[in-house]
Amino acid sequence: DDSFTTFFNETITGKHVPRAVMVDLEPTVVDEVRAGTFRELFHPEQLITGKEDAANNYARGHYTIGKESIDMVLDRVR
């Protein structure tokens, strides 16, 4: 069914995972997903985190810290 494959990918082990990329510059929240109840739901390569957050500062997130992660994020989206 095409509608199913639109929203899910099948892994080599036959598991279906959502076609979603989770990105956060600060790792705490995404680490909770990695270790929590729903850890089996997401592919680990689709959970992308930085090492520090932008401290609610758009310019810092856009021009410095976020700029370091953008290539990896774009590769995952492709």
Short mmCIF file of N, CA and C in Angstrom, two decimals:
data_model
loop_
_atom_site.label_atom_id
_atom_site.label_comp_id
_atom_site.label_asym_id
_atom_site.label_seq_id
_atom_site.Cartn_x
_atom_site.Cartn_y
_atom_site.Cartn_z
N ASP A 1 0.85 -1.19 0.00
CA ASP A 1 0.00 0.00 0.00
C ASP A 1 0.89 1.24 0.00
N ASP A 2 0.71 2.11 -0.98
CA ASP A 2 1.54 3.31 -1.10
C ASP A 2 1.36 4.28 0.05
N SER A 3 0.16 4.37 0.60
CA SER A 3 -0.05 5.31 1.71
C SER A 3 0.74 4.88 2.94
N PHE A 4 0.91 3.59 3.15
CA PHE A 4 1.68 3.11 4.29
C PHE A 4 3.16 3.44 4.12
N THR A 5 3.70 3.21 2.93
CA THR A 5 5.12 3.48 2.70
C THR A 5 5.42 4.96 2.62
N THR A 6 4.39 5.78 2.49
CA THR A 6 4.59 7.23 2.52
C THR A 6 5.03 7.68 3.90
N PHE A 7 4.51 7.04 4.92
CA PHE A 7 4.77 7.47 6.29
C PHE A 7 5.72 6.57 7.07
N PHE A 8 6.04 5.37 6.53
CA PHE A 8 6.90 4.43 7.24
C PHE A 8 7.95 3.85 6.31
N ASN A 9 9.12 3.57 6.87
CA ASN A 9 10.18 2.85 6.17
C ASN A 9 10.32 1.48 6.81
N GLU A 10 10.70 0.50 6.01
CA GLU A 10 10.96 -0.83 6.54
C GLU A 10 12.46 -1.01 6.69
N THR A 11 12.89 -1.42 7.88
CA THR A 11 14.31 -1.65 8.12
C THR A 11 14.71 -3.00 7.55
N ILE A 12 16.01 -3.29 7.56
CA ILE A 12 16.47 -4.57 7.02
C ILE A 12 16.00 -5.75 7.86
N THR A 13 15.60 -5.49 9.10
CA THR A 13 15.08 -6.56 9.95
C THR A 13 13.57 -6.72 9.81
N GLY A 14 12.94 -5.92 8.94
CA GLY A 14 11.51 -6.03 8.71
C GLY A 14 10.65 -5.16 9.61
N LYS A 15 11.29 -4.37 10.45
CA LYS A 15 10.55 -3.48 11.35
C LYS A 15 10.16 -2.21 10.59
N HIS A 16 8.98 -1.69 10.87
CA HIS A 16 8.53 -0.44 10.24
C HIS A 16 8.71 0.71 11.21
N VAL A 17 9.37 1.76 10.76
CA VAL A 17 9.62 2.94 11.59
C VAL A 17 9.07 4.17 10.89
N PRO A 18 8.61 5.17 11.66
CA PRO A 18 8.08 6.38 11.04
C PRO A 18 9.14 7.11 10.22
N ARG A 19 8.72 7.72 9.13
CA ARG A 19 9.62 8.55 8.33
C ARG A 19 9.65 9.93 8.97
N ALA A 20 10.41 10.05 10.03
CA ALA A 20 10.51 11.30 10.79
C ALA A 20 11.95 11.48 11.22
N VAL A 21 12.38 12.72 11.28
CA VAL A 21 13.71 13.05 11.78
C VAL A 21 13.52 13.96 12.98
N MET A 22 14.02 13.53 14.12
CA MET A 22 13.94 14.33 15.35
C MET A 22 15.27 15.05 15.53
N VAL A 23 15.23 16.37 15.60
CA VAL A 23 16.45 17.17 15.71
C VAL A 23 16.32 18.12 16.89
N ASP A 24 17.34 18.15 17.73
CA ASP A 24 17.38 19.09 18.85
C ASP A 24 18.85 19.37 19.13
N LEU A 25 19.19 20.64 19.30
CA LEU A 25 20.58 20.99 19.58
C LEU A 25 21.00 20.54 20.98
N GLU A 26 20.04 20.40 21.87
CA GLU A 26 20.32 19.98 23.24
C GLU A 26 19.86 18.53 23.37
N PRO A 27 20.71 17.62 23.83
CA PRO A 27 20.41 16.19 23.75
C PRO A 27 19.43 15.62 24.78
N THR A 28 19.08 16.33 25.82
CA THR A 28 18.31 15.75 26.92
C THR A 28 16.98 15.14 26.47
N VAL A 29 16.18 15.88 25.73
CA VAL A 29 14.85 15.40 25.35
C VAL A 29 14.94 14.22 24.39
N VAL A 30 15.77 14.30 23.39
CA VAL A 30 15.89 13.21 22.43
C VAL A 30 16.52 11.98 23.10
N ASP A 31 17.39 12.18 24.07
CA ASP A 31 17.94 11.05 24.82
C ASP A 31 16.84 10.33 25.61
N GLU A 32 15.84 11.07 26.06
CA GLU A 32 14.69 10.45 26.73
C GLU A 32 13.94 9.54 25.76
N VAL A 33 13.81 9.97 24.51
CA VAL A 33 13.17 9.12 23.50
C VAL A 33 14.03 7.90 23.24
N ARG A 34 15.34 8.08 23.15
CA ARG A 34 16.26 6.96 22.89
C ARG A 34 16.19 5.89 23.98
N ALA A 35 15.99 6.31 25.22
CA ALA A 35 16.03 5.38 26.35
C ALA A 35 14.64 5.04 26.88
N GLY A 36 13.61 5.72 26.41
CA GLY A 36 12.27 5.57 26.98
C GLY A 36 11.45 4.43 26.40
N THR A 37 10.19 4.47 26.72
CA THR A 37 9.23 3.45 26.32
C THR A 37 9.13 3.29 24.80
N PHE A 38 9.27 4.38 24.08
CA PHE A 38 9.07 4.35 22.62
C PHE A 38 10.38 4.25 21.84
N ARG A 39 11.45 3.82 22.48
CA ARG A 39 12.75 3.76 21.81
C ARG A 39 12.74 2.82 20.61
N GLU A 40 11.91 1.80 20.63
CA GLU A 40 11.84 0.85 19.51
C GLU A 40 11.08 1.43 18.32
N LEU A 41 10.37 2.52 18.54
CA LEU A 41 9.54 3.09 17.48
C LEU A 41 10.35 3.87 16.45
N PHE A 42 11.49 4.44 16.87
CA PHE A 42 12.27 5.31 15.99
C PHE A 42 13.61 4.68 15.65
N HIS A 43 14.06 4.90 14.44
CA HIS A 43 15.38 4.44 14.03
C HIS A 43 16.42 5.36 14.66
N PRO A 44 17.47 4.82 15.27
CA PRO A 44 18.46 5.67 15.94
C PRO A 44 19.11 6.72 15.05
N GLU A 45 19.25 6.44 13.76
CA GLU A 45 19.86 7.41 12.85
C GLU A 45 18.96 8.61 12.61
N GLN A 46 17.69 8.51 12.97
CA GLN A 46 16.75 9.60 12.76
C GLN A 46 16.62 10.49 13.99
N LEU A 47 17.36 10.19 15.03
CA LEU A 47 17.37 10.99 16.25
C LEU A 47 18.69 11.74 16.30
N ILE A 48 18.67 13.01 15.96
CA ILE A 48 19.89 13.80 15.83
C ILE A 48 19.94 14.85 16.94
N THR A 49 21.06 14.88 17.65
CA THR A 49 21.22 15.88 18.71
C THR A 49 22.57 16.55 18.61
N GLY A 50 22.62 17.75 19.15
CA GLY A 50 23.88 18.46 19.28
C GLY A 50 24.46 18.21 20.67
N LYS A 51 25.44 18.99 21.02
CA LYS A 51 26.07 18.83 22.32
C LYS A 51 25.61 19.89 23.31
N GLU A 52 25.06 20.98 22.81
CA GLU A 52 24.58 22.05 23.68
C GLU A 52 23.44 22.77 22.99
N ASP A 53 22.60 23.42 23.80
CA ASP A 53 21.47 24.12 23.19
C ASP A 53 21.84 25.57 22.87
N ALA A 54 20.93 26.24 22.21
CA ALA A 54 21.17 27.62 21.80
C ALA A 54 20.70 28.62 22.84
N ALA A 55 20.25 28.13 23.99
CA ALA A 55 19.81 28.99 25.10
C ALA A 55 18.72 29.97 24.68
N ASN A 56 17.76 29.48 23.88
CA ASN A 56 16.65 30.31 23.39
C ASN A 56 17.13 31.55 22.63
N ASN A 57 18.27 31.44 21.98
CA ASN A 57 18.83 32.54 21.21
C ASN A 57 18.84 32.12 19.74
N TYR A 58 17.95 32.70 18.95
CA TYR A 58 17.82 32.33 17.54
C TYR A 58 19.14 32.47 16.79
N ALA A 59 19.81 33.58 16.96
CA ALA A 59 21.05 33.83 16.22
C ALA A 59 22.11 32.78 16.55
N ARG A 60 22.20 32.42 17.81
CA ARG A 60 23.17 31.40 18.21
C ARG A 60 22.83 30.04 17.59
N GLY A 61 21.56 29.70 17.59
CA GLY A 61 21.14 28.43 17.00
C GLY A 61 21.27 28.41 15.49
N HIS A 62 21.00 29.52 14.86
CA HIS A 62 21.02 29.59 13.39
C HIS A 62 22.44 29.73 12.83
N TYR A 63 23.23 30.59 13.43
CA TYR A 63 24.53 30.94 12.83
C TYR A 63 25.72 30.17 13.40
N THR A 64 25.62 29.64 14.60
CA THR A 64 26.79 28.98 15.17
C THR A 64 26.53 27.51 15.46
N ILE A 65 25.80 27.20 16.50
CA ILE A 65 25.61 25.82 16.91
C ILE A 65 24.81 25.03 15.88
N GLY A 66 23.72 25.59 15.39
CA GLY A 66 22.90 24.90 14.40
C GLY A 66 23.62 24.69 13.08
N LYS A 67 24.49 25.59 12.75
CA LYS A 67 25.22 25.50 11.48
C LYS A 67 26.12 24.26 11.45
N GLU A 68 26.57 23.83 12.62
CA GLU A 68 27.43 22.64 12.69
C GLU A 68 26.64 21.36 12.39
N SER A 69 25.34 21.36 12.62
CA SER A 69 24.52 20.16 12.47
C SER A 69 23.76 20.09 11.16
N ILE A 70 23.67 21.16 10.43
CA ILE A 70 22.77 21.23 9.28
C ILE A 70 23.10 20.20 8.19
N ASP A 71 24.36 19.94 7.92
CA ASP A 71 24.71 18.97 6.87
C ASP A 71 24.23 17.57 7.22
N MET A 72 24.42 17.17 8.47
CA MET A 72 23.97 15.86 8.92
C MET A 72 22.44 15.76 8.85
N VAL A 73 21.75 16.81 9.24
CA VAL A 73 20.29 16.82 9.21
C VAL A 73 19.79 16.71 7.76
N LEU A 74 20.37 17.47 6.87
CA LEU A 74 19.95 17.41 5.46
C LEU A 74 20.21 16.04 4.85
N ASP A 75 21.30 15.39 5.22
CA ASP A 75 21.57 14.04 4.73
C ASP A 75 20.51 13.06 5.21
N ARG A 76 20.07 13.18 6.45
CA ARG A 76 19.03 12.29 6.99
C ARG A 76 17.68 12.54 6.32
N VAL A 77 17.39 13.80 5.99
CA VAL A 77 16.12 14.12 5.36
C VAL A 77 16.08 13.56 3.94
N ARG A 78 17.20 13.57 3.26
CA ARG A 78 17.25 13.04 1.89
C ARG A 78 17.03 11.56 1.94
#
